[in-house]
Coordinates of C-alpha atoms in Angstrom, one line a residue:
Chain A
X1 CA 11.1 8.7 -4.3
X2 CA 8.5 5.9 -3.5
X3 CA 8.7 2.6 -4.3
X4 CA 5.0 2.1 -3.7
X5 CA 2.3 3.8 -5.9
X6 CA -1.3 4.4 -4.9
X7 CA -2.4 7.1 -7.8
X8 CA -6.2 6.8 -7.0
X9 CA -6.8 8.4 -3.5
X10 CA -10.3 7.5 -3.9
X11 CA -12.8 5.3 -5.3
X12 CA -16.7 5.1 -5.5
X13 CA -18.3 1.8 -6.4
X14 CA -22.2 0.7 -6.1
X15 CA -23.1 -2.2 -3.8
X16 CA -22.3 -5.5 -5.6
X17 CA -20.4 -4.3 -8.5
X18 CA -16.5 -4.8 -8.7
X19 CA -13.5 -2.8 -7.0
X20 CA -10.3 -2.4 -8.8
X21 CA -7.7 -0.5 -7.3
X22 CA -4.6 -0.5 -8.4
X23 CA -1.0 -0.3 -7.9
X24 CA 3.0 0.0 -9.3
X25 CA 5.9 -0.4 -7.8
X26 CA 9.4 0.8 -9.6
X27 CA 11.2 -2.1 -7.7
X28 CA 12.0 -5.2 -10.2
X29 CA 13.6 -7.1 -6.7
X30 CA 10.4 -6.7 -4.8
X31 CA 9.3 -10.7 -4.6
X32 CA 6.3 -10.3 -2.3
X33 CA 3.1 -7.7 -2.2
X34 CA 0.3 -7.3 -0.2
X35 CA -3.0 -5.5 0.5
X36 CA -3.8 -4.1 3.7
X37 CA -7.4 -3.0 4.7
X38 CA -7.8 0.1 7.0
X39 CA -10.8 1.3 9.1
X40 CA -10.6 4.8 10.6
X41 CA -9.0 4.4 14.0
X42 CA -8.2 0.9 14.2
X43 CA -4.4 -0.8 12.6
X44 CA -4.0 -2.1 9.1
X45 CA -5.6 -5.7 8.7
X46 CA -3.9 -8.4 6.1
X47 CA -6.2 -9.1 3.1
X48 CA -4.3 -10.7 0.9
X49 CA -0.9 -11.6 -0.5
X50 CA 0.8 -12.5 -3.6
X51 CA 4.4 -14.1 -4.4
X52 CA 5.8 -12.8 -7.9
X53 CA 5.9 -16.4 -8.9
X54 CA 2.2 -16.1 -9.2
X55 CA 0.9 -14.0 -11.4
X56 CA -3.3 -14.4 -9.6
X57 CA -4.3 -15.2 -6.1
X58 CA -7.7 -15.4 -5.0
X59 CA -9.8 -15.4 -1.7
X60 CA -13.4 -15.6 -1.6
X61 CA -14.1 -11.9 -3.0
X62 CA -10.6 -10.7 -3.1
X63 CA -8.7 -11.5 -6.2
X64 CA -4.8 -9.9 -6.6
X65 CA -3.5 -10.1 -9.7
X66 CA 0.1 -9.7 -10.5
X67 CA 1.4 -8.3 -13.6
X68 CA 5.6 -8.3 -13.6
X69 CA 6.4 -6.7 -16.6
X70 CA 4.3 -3.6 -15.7
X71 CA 5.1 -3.8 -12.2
X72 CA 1.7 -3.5 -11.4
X73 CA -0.9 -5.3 -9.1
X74 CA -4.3 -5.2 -8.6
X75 CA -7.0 -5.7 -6.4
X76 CA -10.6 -7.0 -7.0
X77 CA -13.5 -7.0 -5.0
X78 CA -16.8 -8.6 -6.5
X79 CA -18.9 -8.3 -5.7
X80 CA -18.4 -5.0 -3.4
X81 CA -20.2 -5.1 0.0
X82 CA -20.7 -1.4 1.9
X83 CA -18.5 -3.2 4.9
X84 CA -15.6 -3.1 2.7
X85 CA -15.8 0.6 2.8
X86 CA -12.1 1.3 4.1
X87 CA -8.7 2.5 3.3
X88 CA -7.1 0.3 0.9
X89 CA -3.3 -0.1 1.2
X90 CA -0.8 -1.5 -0.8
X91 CA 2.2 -2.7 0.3
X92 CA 5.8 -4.8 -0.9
X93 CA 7.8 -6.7 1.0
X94 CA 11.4 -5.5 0.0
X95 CA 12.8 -3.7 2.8
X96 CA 16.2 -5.0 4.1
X97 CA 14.9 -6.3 7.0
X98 CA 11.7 -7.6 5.9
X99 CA 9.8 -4.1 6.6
X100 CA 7.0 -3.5 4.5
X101 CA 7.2 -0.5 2.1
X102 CA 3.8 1.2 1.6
X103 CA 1.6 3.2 -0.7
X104 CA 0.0 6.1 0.3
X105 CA -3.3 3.9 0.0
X106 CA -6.8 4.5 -1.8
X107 CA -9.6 5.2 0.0
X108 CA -12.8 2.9 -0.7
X109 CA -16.5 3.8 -0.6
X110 CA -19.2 1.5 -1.7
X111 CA -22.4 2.5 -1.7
X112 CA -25.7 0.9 -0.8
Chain B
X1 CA -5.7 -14.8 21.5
X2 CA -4.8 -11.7 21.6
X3 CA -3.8 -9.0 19.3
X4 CA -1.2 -6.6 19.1
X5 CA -1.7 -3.9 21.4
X6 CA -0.2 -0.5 22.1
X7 CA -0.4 2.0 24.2
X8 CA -1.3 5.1 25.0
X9 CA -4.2 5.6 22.1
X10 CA -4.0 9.1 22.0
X11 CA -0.9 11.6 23.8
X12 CA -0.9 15.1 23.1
X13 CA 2.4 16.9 24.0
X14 CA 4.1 19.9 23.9
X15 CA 7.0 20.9 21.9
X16 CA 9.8 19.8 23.5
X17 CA 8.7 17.1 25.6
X18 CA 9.8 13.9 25.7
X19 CA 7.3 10.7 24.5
X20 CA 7.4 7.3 25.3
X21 CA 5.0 4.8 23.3
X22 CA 4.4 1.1 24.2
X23 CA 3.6 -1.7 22.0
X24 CA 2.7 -5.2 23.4
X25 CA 3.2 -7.8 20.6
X26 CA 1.3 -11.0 20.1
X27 CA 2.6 -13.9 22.3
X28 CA 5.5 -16.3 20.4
X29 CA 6.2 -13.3 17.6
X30 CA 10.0 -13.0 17.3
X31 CA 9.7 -9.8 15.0
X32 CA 8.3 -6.8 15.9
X33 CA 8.2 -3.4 13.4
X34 CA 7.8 0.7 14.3
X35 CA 6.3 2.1 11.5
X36 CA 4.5 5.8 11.5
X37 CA 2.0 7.1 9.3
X38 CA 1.6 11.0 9.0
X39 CA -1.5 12.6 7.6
X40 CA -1.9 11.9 4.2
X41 CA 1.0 9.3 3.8
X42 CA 1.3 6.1 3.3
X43 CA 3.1 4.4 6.7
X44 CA 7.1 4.8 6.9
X45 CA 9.1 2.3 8.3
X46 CA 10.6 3.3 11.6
X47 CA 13.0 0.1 13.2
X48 CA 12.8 -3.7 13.2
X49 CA 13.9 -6.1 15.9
X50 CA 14.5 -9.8 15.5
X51 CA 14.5 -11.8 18.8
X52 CA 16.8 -10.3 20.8
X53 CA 19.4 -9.1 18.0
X54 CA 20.1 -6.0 17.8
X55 CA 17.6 -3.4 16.0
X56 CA 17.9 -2.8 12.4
X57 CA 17.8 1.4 13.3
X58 CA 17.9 2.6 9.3
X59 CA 14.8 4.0 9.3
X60 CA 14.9 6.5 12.3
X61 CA 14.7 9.6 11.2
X62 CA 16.8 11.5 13.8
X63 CA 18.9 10.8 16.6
X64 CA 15.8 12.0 19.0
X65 CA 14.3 8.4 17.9
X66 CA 15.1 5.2 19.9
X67 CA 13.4 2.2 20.8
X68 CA 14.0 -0.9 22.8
X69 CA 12.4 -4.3 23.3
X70 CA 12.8 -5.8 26.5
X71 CA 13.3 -9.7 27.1
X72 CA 12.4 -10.2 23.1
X73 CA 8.5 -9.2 24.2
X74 CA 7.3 -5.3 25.2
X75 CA 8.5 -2.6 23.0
X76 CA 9.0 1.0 23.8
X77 CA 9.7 3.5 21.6
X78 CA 10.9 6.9 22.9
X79 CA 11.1 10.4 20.7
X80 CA 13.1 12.9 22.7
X81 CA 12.5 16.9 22.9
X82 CA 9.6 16.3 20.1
X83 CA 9.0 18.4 17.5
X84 CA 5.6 19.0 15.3
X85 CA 6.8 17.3 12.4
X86 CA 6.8 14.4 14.3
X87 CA 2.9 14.5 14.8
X88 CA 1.6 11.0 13.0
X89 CA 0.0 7.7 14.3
X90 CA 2.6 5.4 15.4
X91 CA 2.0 1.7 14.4
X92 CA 3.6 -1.6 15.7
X93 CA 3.0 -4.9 14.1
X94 CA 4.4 -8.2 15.3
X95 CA 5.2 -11.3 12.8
X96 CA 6.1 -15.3 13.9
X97 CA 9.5 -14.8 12.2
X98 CA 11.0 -12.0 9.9
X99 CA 10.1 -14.2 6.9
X100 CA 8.3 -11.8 4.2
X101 CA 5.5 -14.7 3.8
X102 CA 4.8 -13.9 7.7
X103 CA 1.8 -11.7 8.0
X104 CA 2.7 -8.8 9.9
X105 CA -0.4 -8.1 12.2
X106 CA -0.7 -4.5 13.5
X107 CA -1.8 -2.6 16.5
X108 CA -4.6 0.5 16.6
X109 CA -1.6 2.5 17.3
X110 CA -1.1 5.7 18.7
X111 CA -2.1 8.7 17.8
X112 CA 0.7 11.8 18.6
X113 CA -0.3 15.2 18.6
X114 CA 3.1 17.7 19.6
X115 CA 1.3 21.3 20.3

């Protein structure tokens, strides 16, 4: 069963409006959750992070926003740029040995 | 400096065959993760080492699977007598420690293709 949710596969946004994709988790022990950004071909790249004692961390256009209860995160982009056209992916830090567990990720496309 | 890097890109094998995939991790990282992604999926975590403990093997999934790391640097991870269900890109990702606030920085991977 996963433990990582990505229900959106895809999502199409105009240049310079905002992302949001979204996430759950069924884990309430998972203490750590990141995004991961994806272009075809190449490996994951870090984006951002979040520790469940936050419930909001932002950088520059990336905001995450934690929500505990629902077991649900969230990722904004504002304003979108056509670069951030990618793989989105989702991940928690909860695996025994500090392996990432991951969604099955939501592709982006924002266009011009 | 340099990233994580692995090797080959691409290998296309036939059923049966034996694989061998190299991952070169970035310089001072103590942890390094396996972790495969299949089409459609999200990545699955394969095996972890810390330093030069021994590998946390739980997510292997078959005995045909094994990996080593090699003076706590170089990783290779072998699948024997491959199958087609075990076509999927093959990522490994380095961290300074195995803290979960340590970014985990990935490779491009390789891509397997078993014919």
């Amino acid at each position: 069963d996963q433990q990582v949710k990505q229900n959106s596969p895809s999502l199409s946004v105009q240049e310079g409006r905002i992302s949001i994709l979204n996430c759950d988790y069924t884990n309430s022990m998972f203490d750590y959750f990141l995004w991961y950004k994806k272009y075809p071909a190449e490996g994951p790249t870090f984006l951002i992070s979040i520790s469940s004692i936050k419930d909001k961390n932002e950088d520059g256009r990336f905001t995450v926003f934690l929500n505990k209860s629902a077991k649900h995160l969230s990722l904004h982009i504002v304003p979108s740029q056509p670069g951030d056209s990618a793989v989105y992916f989702c991940a928690a830090n909860g695996g025994s040995q500090g392996n990432l567990i991951f969604g099955k990720g939501t592709k982006l496309s924002v266009k011009p | 400096g340099a990233g994580v890097s692995q090797s080959p890109s691409n290998k296309v094998t036939e059923k049966g065959k034996d694989v061998e995939l190299r991952c070169d991790p970035i310089s001072g990282h103590t942890a390094l993760y396996w972790y495969r992604q299949s089409l459609g999926q999200g990545l699955e975590f394969l095996i972890y080492f810390q330093g030069n403990s021994a590998p946390d093997k739980s997510g292997l999934p078959s005995d045909r699977f094994s990996a080593e790391r090699t003076g706590g640097s170089v990783s290779t991870l072998t699948i024997q007598r491959t199958q087609q269900e075990d076509s999927a890109v093959y990522l490994c990702a380095s961290s300074l420690g195995g803290a979960e606030s340590d970014t985990q920085y990935f490779g491009p991977g390789t891509r397997l293709t078993v014919l």
